[in-house]
PDB file of C-alpha atoms in Angstrom:
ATOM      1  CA  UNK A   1       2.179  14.513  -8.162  1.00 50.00           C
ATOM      2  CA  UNK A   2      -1.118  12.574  -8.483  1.00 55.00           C
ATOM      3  CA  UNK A   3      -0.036   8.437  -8.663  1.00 56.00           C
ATOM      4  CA  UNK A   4      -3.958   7.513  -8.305  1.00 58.00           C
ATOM      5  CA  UNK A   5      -4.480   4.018 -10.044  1.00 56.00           C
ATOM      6  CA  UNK A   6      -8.201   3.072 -10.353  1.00 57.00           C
ATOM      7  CA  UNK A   7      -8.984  -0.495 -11.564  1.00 56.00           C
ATOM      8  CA  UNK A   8     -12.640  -1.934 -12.342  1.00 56.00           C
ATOM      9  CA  UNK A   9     -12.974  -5.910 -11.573  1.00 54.00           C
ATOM     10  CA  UNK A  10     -16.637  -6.888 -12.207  1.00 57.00           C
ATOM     11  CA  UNK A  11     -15.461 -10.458 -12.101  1.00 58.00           C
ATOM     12  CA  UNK A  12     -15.121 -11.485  -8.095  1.00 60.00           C
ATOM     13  CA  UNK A  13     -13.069 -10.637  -5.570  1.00 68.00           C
ATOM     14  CA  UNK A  14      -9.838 -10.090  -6.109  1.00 71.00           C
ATOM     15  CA  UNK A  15      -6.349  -9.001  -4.681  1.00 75.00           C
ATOM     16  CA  UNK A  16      -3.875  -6.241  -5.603  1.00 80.00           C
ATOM     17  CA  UNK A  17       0.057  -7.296  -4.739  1.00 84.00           C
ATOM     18  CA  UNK A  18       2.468  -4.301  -5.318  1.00 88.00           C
ATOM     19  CA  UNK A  19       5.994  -5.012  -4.035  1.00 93.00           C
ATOM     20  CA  UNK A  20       9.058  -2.883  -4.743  1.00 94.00           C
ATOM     21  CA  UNK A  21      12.771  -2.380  -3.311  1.00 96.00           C
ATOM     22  CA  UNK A  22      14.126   1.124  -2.402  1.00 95.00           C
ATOM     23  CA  UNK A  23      17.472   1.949  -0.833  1.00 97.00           C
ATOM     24  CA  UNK A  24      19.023   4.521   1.337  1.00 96.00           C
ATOM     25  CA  UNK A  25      22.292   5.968   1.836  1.00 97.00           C
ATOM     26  CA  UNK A  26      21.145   6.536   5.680  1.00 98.00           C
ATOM     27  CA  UNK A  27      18.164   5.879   8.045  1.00 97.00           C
ATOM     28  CA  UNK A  28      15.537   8.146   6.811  1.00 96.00           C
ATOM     29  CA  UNK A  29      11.528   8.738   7.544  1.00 96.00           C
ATOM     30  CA  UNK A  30       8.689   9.361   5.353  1.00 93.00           C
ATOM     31  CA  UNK A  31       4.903  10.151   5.967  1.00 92.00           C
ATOM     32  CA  UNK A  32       2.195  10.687   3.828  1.00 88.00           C
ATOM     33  CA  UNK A  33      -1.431   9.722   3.132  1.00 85.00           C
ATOM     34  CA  UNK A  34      -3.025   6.689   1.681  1.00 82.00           C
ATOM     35  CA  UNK A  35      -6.723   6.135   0.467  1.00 78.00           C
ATOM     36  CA  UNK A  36      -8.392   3.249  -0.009  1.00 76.00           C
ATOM     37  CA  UNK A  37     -11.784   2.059  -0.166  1.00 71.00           C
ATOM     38  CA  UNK A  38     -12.417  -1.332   1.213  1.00 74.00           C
ATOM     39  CA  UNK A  39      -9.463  -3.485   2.412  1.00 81.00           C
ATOM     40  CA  UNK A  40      -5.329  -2.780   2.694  1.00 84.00           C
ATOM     41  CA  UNK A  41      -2.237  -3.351   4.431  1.00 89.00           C
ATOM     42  CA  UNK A  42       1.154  -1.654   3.891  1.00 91.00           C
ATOM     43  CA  UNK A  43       4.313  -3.535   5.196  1.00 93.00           C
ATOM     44  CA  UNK A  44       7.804  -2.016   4.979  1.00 95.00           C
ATOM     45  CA  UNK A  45      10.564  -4.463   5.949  1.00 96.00           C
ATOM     46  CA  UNK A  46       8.186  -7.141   6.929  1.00 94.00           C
ATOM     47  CA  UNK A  47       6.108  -4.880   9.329  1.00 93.00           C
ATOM     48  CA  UNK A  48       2.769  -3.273   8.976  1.00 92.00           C
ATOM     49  CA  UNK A  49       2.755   0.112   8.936  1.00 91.00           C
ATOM     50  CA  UNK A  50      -1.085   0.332   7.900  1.00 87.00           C
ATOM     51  CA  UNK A  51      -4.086  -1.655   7.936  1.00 85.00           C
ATOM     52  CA  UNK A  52      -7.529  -0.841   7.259  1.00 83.00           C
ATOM     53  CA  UNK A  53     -10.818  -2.957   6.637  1.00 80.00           C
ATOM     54  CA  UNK A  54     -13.041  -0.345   5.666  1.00 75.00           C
ATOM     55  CA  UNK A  55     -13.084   2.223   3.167  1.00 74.00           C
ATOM     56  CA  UNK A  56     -10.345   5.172   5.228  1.00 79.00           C
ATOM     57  CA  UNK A  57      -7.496   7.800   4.454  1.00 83.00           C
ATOM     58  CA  UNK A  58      -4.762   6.471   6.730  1.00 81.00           C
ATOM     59  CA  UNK A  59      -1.327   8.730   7.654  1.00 86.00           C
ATOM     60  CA  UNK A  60       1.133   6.182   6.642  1.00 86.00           C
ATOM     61  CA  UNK A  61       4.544   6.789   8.700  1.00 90.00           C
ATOM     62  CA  UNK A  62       7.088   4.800   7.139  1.00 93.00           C
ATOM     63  CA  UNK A  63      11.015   4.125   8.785  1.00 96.00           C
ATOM     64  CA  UNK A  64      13.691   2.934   6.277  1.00 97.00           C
ATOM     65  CA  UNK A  65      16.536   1.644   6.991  1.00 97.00           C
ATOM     66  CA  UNK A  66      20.139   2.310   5.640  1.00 98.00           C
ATOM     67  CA  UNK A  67      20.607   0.094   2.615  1.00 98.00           C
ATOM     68  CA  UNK A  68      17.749  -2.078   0.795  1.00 98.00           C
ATOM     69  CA  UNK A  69      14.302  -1.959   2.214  1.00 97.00           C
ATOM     70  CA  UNK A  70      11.276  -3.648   0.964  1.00 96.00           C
ATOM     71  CA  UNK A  71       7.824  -2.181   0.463  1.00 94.00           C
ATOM     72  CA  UNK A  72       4.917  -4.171  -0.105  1.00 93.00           C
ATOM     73  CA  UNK A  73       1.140  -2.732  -0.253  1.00 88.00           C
ATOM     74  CA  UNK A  74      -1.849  -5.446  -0.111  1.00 87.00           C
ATOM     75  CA  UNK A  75      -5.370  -4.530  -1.716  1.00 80.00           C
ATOM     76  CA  UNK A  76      -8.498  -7.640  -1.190  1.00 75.00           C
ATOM     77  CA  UNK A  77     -11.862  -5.554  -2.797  1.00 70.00           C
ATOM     78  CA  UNK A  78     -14.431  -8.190  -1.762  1.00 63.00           C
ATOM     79  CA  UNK A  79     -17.276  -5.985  -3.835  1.00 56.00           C
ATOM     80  CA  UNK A  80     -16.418  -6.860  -7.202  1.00 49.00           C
ATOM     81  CA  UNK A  81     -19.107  -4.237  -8.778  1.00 49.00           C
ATOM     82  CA  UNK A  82     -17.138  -1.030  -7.515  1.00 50.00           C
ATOM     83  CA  UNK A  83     -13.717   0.037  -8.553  1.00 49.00           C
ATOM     84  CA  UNK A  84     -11.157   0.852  -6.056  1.00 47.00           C
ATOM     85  CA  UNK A  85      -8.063   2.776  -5.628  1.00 45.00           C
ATOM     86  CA  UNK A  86      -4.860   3.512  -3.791  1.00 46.00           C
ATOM     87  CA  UNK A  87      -3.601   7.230  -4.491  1.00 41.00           C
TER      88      UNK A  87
END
């Protein structure tokens, strides 16, 4: 499944915030690729699991927990004339 979201800002730099809550029924483990090109950080439970401050595919290993676990992925472009994205 392709979840690629490309935005355009030609307005200044800006900041993408995408936070969302997932559970599991037991401890479970999940890697995978993530693309971006200029700055990110991935945090799952309140610890980063990726960072990057340049343009990088990073392999993203990510540890839930059993029950609720929070998932929070932080975009800054800081060049406002190209479009960026997080597949």
């Amino acid at each position: 499944t392709n979840t690629s979201t490309t935005f355009t800002n030609t307005n200044g730099a800006c900041v993408f915030y995408a936070l969302t809550f997932v559970y599991f029924s037991q401890a479970s483990s999940l890697t995978t690729n993530i693309t971006c090109n200029n700055k990110m950080n991935v945090y799952v439970n309140g610890t980063s699991v990726a960072t990057a401050n340049v343009a990088t595919t990073t392999t993203l290993v990510m540890n839930f927990r059993t029950g609720w676990n929070v998932v929070r992925i932080i975009r800054i472009t800081i060049f406002p004339t190209n479009p960026y994205s997080c597949p």
